[in-house]
Amino acid sequence: MPKWLPINKLFQIRITTCVASILCLIALIQFFASYGQYNYSHLPREHIYNNLYINVNPHLVVKKSIPECKYEEVLQSTKSLSSWEVPKVSDKFSVKDLMNGSYAPETCNPLFSVAILVTYRNRQSQLDVFLPYIHNFLRKQNIHYKIFLVEQQDNKAWNKGMLYNIGVKYAIAEKFPCLILHDVDLLPLDEGNLYACLKQPRHISASIDKFRYVLTYKSLVGGVLAIRADQYVELNGFSNRFTGWGGEDDDFAARIAAHKLDILRFPPELSRYTMIVHPQEAKNTQRHNIMDENKKGMNKDGYDSVEYATVSVKTHRLFTMIGVKL
Ligand code: NGS
């Protein structure tokens, strides 16, 4: 046996050590880069109940013969799906108890009424997955809810902010005290993710599989957001100036901050979503300029100044469609 290692063997060991060290370094950098975001600050589970915004639509008939609904069981649920378990077709789906996209529990009086606003154009395959999935998910939560699908029915540039402003007018006309603004491509994975407003705005989709369940930045409010209807009006809703992809949600976050409201979140284990994959929309190259202008107060546009050509309202079993031509 030789007393020293042959030179080629030594070289091999050096290369292996080098590669292993580089990989370790990359893993360490990745860990520290995302550490804070995995552990974004959130309401502790035991504080959620006291922060809930209890408010029911006055149009909902309260039945004296049945008790108030309870929410502890939903909030304490640890049942979750993994992304790959999400059914692409909901075969166990029944339309029973659904009308106009709305539902209220029969055996108890709910404490929450929520308008869920989904902005939409030309994403039929996503909608086909979203609607049965979300109804199945929500009907387990003992809440009163209604799904409004706000469809842009023209070929003009996509304007999500305007669609939300218009949809919210209808939700408020129907006296919904809480709004959930919901992307059609996001499906909640955790049963404990109660679809209700908090007293402060609540960013719901904090942990999305596409981003390895990491909150990409602290002021992100895109995806799924819950906000009280009165606060939406107070902020003057979304700017109407953003077309195409990006910026409108960050501008909305700036409005939240300017009104000294907080953005609250549930813990990561209650905030996980899977995203239905789709091609990325074209980015609005002007989005940063518009945000800067809006911040300087040059354009105080929003909910109170939204203008559109026509709106048609149609009811379906699974949703109420607000068709908009801008
Ligand atoms: C930011 C966009 C937001 C968007 C967020 C996440 O960069 O509008 O990414 O987008 N802000 C600007 O472009 C100024 S996501 O990757 O989830 O589609 O919501």
Short mmCIF file of C-alpha atoms in Angstrom, two decimals, residues 185-325:
data_model
loop_
_atom_site.label_atom_id
_atom_site.label_comp_id
_atom_site.label_asym_id
_atom_site.label_seq_id
_atom_site.Cartn_x
_atom_site.Cartn_y
_atom_site.Cartn_z
CA ASP A 185 -55.96 30.59 -10.54
CA LEU A 186 -55.50 30.16 -6.78
CA LEU A 187 -56.91 27.27 -4.78
CA PRO A 188 -56.68 27.21 -0.95
CA LEU A 189 -55.14 24.06 0.54
CA ASP A 190 -55.84 24.44 4.27
CA GLU A 191 -59.28 23.86 5.77
CA GLY A 192 -58.44 26.19 8.66
CA ASN A 193 -58.13 29.13 6.26
CA LEU A 194 -61.43 30.74 7.25
CA TYR A 195 -62.71 33.00 4.48
CA ALA A 196 -63.62 35.97 6.66
CA CYS A 197 -62.45 39.55 7.06
CA LEU A 198 -60.36 40.71 9.96
CA LYS A 199 -60.78 44.17 11.46
CA GLN A 200 -57.75 45.20 9.35
CA PRO A 201 -57.10 44.19 5.71
CA ARG A 202 -55.94 40.60 5.45
CA HIS A 203 -53.64 39.18 2.78
CA ILE A 204 -54.85 35.59 2.56
CA SER A 205 -52.65 33.91 -0.07
CA ALA A 206 -49.32 34.31 1.72
CA SER A 207 -47.87 30.87 0.87
CA ILE A 208 -48.18 29.84 -2.77
CA ASP A 209 -46.63 26.64 -4.16
CA LYS A 210 -45.32 28.46 -7.26
CA PHE A 211 -43.12 30.55 -4.94
CA ARG A 212 -42.08 27.57 -2.81
CA TYR A 213 -44.60 28.79 -0.17
CA VAL A 214 -42.48 31.86 0.44
CA LEU A 215 -44.02 35.31 0.86
CA THR A 216 -42.08 37.18 -1.81
CA TYR A 217 -42.35 40.60 -0.14
CA LYS A 218 -43.97 42.05 2.94
CA SER A 219 -46.39 44.47 1.28
CA LEU A 220 -47.68 41.93 -1.26
CA VAL A 221 -51.49 41.96 -1.34
CA GLY A 222 -52.02 40.28 -4.72
CA GLY A 223 -53.66 36.87 -5.12
CA VAL A 224 -56.34 36.67 -2.44
CA LEU A 225 -57.13 39.61 -0.17
CA ALA A 226 -59.91 40.19 2.36
CA ILE A 227 -60.97 43.73 3.19
CA ARG A 228 -63.98 45.22 4.91
CA ALA A 229 -66.31 46.96 2.46
CA ASP A 230 -66.17 50.22 4.45
CA GLN A 231 -62.36 50.19 4.33
CA TYR A 232 -62.38 49.54 0.57
CA VAL A 233 -64.49 52.67 0.11
CA GLU A 234 -62.31 54.63 2.54
CA LEU A 235 -59.21 53.79 0.45
CA ASN A 236 -61.09 54.73 -2.73
CA GLY A 237 -60.57 51.18 -3.99
CA PHE A 238 -58.12 50.45 -6.79
CA SER A 239 -56.58 52.90 -9.19
CA ASN A 240 -58.24 52.64 -12.62
CA ARG A 241 -54.99 53.45 -14.41
CA PHE A 242 -53.25 50.07 -14.49
CA THR A 243 -53.76 47.99 -17.60
CA GLY A 244 -52.17 44.63 -18.44
CA TRP A 245 -50.15 42.82 -15.78
CA GLY A 246 -48.78 44.21 -12.54
CA GLY A 247 -48.72 47.15 -10.20
CA GLU A 248 -52.39 47.63 -9.32
CA ASP A 249 -52.05 45.50 -6.18
CA ASP A 250 -48.88 47.27 -5.03
CA ASP A 251 -50.65 50.59 -5.56
CA PHE A 252 -53.52 49.25 -3.43
CA ALA A 253 -51.02 48.26 -0.72
CA ALA A 254 -49.71 51.85 -0.80
CA ARG A 255 -53.27 53.09 -0.26
CA ILE A 256 -53.63 50.75 2.73
CA ALA A 257 -50.39 52.10 4.22
CA ALA A 258 -51.37 55.74 3.50
CA HIS A 259 -54.56 55.17 5.50
CA LYS A 260 -52.54 53.77 8.42
CA LEU A 261 -54.10 50.35 8.12
CA ASP A 262 -52.09 47.16 8.62
CA ILE A 263 -51.88 44.10 6.42
CA LEU A 264 -52.51 41.06 8.59
CA ARG A 265 -51.93 37.42 7.74
CA PHE A 266 -52.80 33.99 9.11
CA PRO A 267 -49.92 31.63 9.93
CA PRO A 268 -48.25 29.96 6.92
CA GLU A 269 -49.81 26.57 7.68
CA LEU A 270 -53.28 28.13 7.14
CA SER A 271 -52.30 30.25 4.13
CA ARG A 272 -51.13 27.74 1.55
CA TYR A 273 -52.40 27.82 -2.03
CA THR A 274 -51.76 25.99 -5.23
CA MET A 275 -51.64 28.01 -8.42
CA ILE A 276 -53.16 26.64 -11.62
CA VAL A 277 -50.36 27.14 -14.11
CA HIS A 278 -50.89 29.51 -17.02
CA PRO A 279 -48.70 31.60 -19.32
CA GLN A 280 -47.56 34.91 -17.83
CA GLU A 281 -49.45 37.96 -19.14
CA ALA A 282 -47.53 40.80 -20.78
CA LYS A 283 -46.18 43.21 -18.17
CA ASN A 284 -47.32 46.80 -18.17
CA THR A 285 -44.11 48.72 -18.85
CA GLN A 286 -45.61 51.90 -17.35
CA ARG A 287 -46.61 50.34 -14.05
CA HIS A 288 -43.79 51.83 -11.96
CA ASN A 289 -44.40 55.32 -13.38
CA ILE A 290 -48.12 55.11 -12.63
CA MET A 291 -47.38 54.00 -9.09
CA ASP A 292 -45.00 56.93 -8.59
CA GLU A 293 -47.53 59.39 -9.98
CA ASN A 294 -50.30 57.97 -7.81
CA LYS A 295 -48.08 58.22 -4.73
CA LYS A 296 -47.46 61.88 -5.43
CA GLY A 297 -51.22 62.30 -5.37
CA MET A 298 -51.34 63.42 -8.99
CA ASN A 299 -54.17 61.00 -9.62
CA LYS A 300 -56.64 60.44 -6.89
CA ASP A 301 -58.68 58.13 -9.05
CA GLY A 302 -60.33 54.97 -7.83
CA TYR A 303 -63.63 53.54 -6.70
CA ASP A 304 -65.43 56.87 -6.82
CA SER A 305 -64.28 57.75 -10.33
CA VAL A 306 -64.49 54.44 -12.21
CA GLU A 307 -66.12 54.85 -15.63
CA TYR A 308 -67.33 52.09 -17.91
CA ALA A 309 -69.59 51.59 -20.91
CA THR A 310 -72.02 48.88 -19.80
CA VAL A 311 -72.63 46.28 -17.16
CA SER A 312 -74.92 43.27 -17.44
CA VAL A 313 -75.77 41.05 -14.50
CA LYS A 314 -76.66 37.40 -15.05
CA THR A 315 -77.22 34.75 -12.45
CA HIS A 316 -75.95 31.20 -12.72
CA ARG A 317 -76.14 28.50 -10.09
CA LEU A 318 -72.42 28.72 -9.24
CA PHE A 319 -71.90 32.48 -9.58
CA THR A 320 -73.42 35.83 -10.36
CA MET A 321 -71.79 37.20 -13.47
CA ILE A 322 -71.13 40.91 -13.72
CA GLY A 323 -70.28 41.39 -17.37
CA VAL A 324 -68.41 44.63 -17.99
CA LYS A 325 -67.51 46.56 -21.12
#
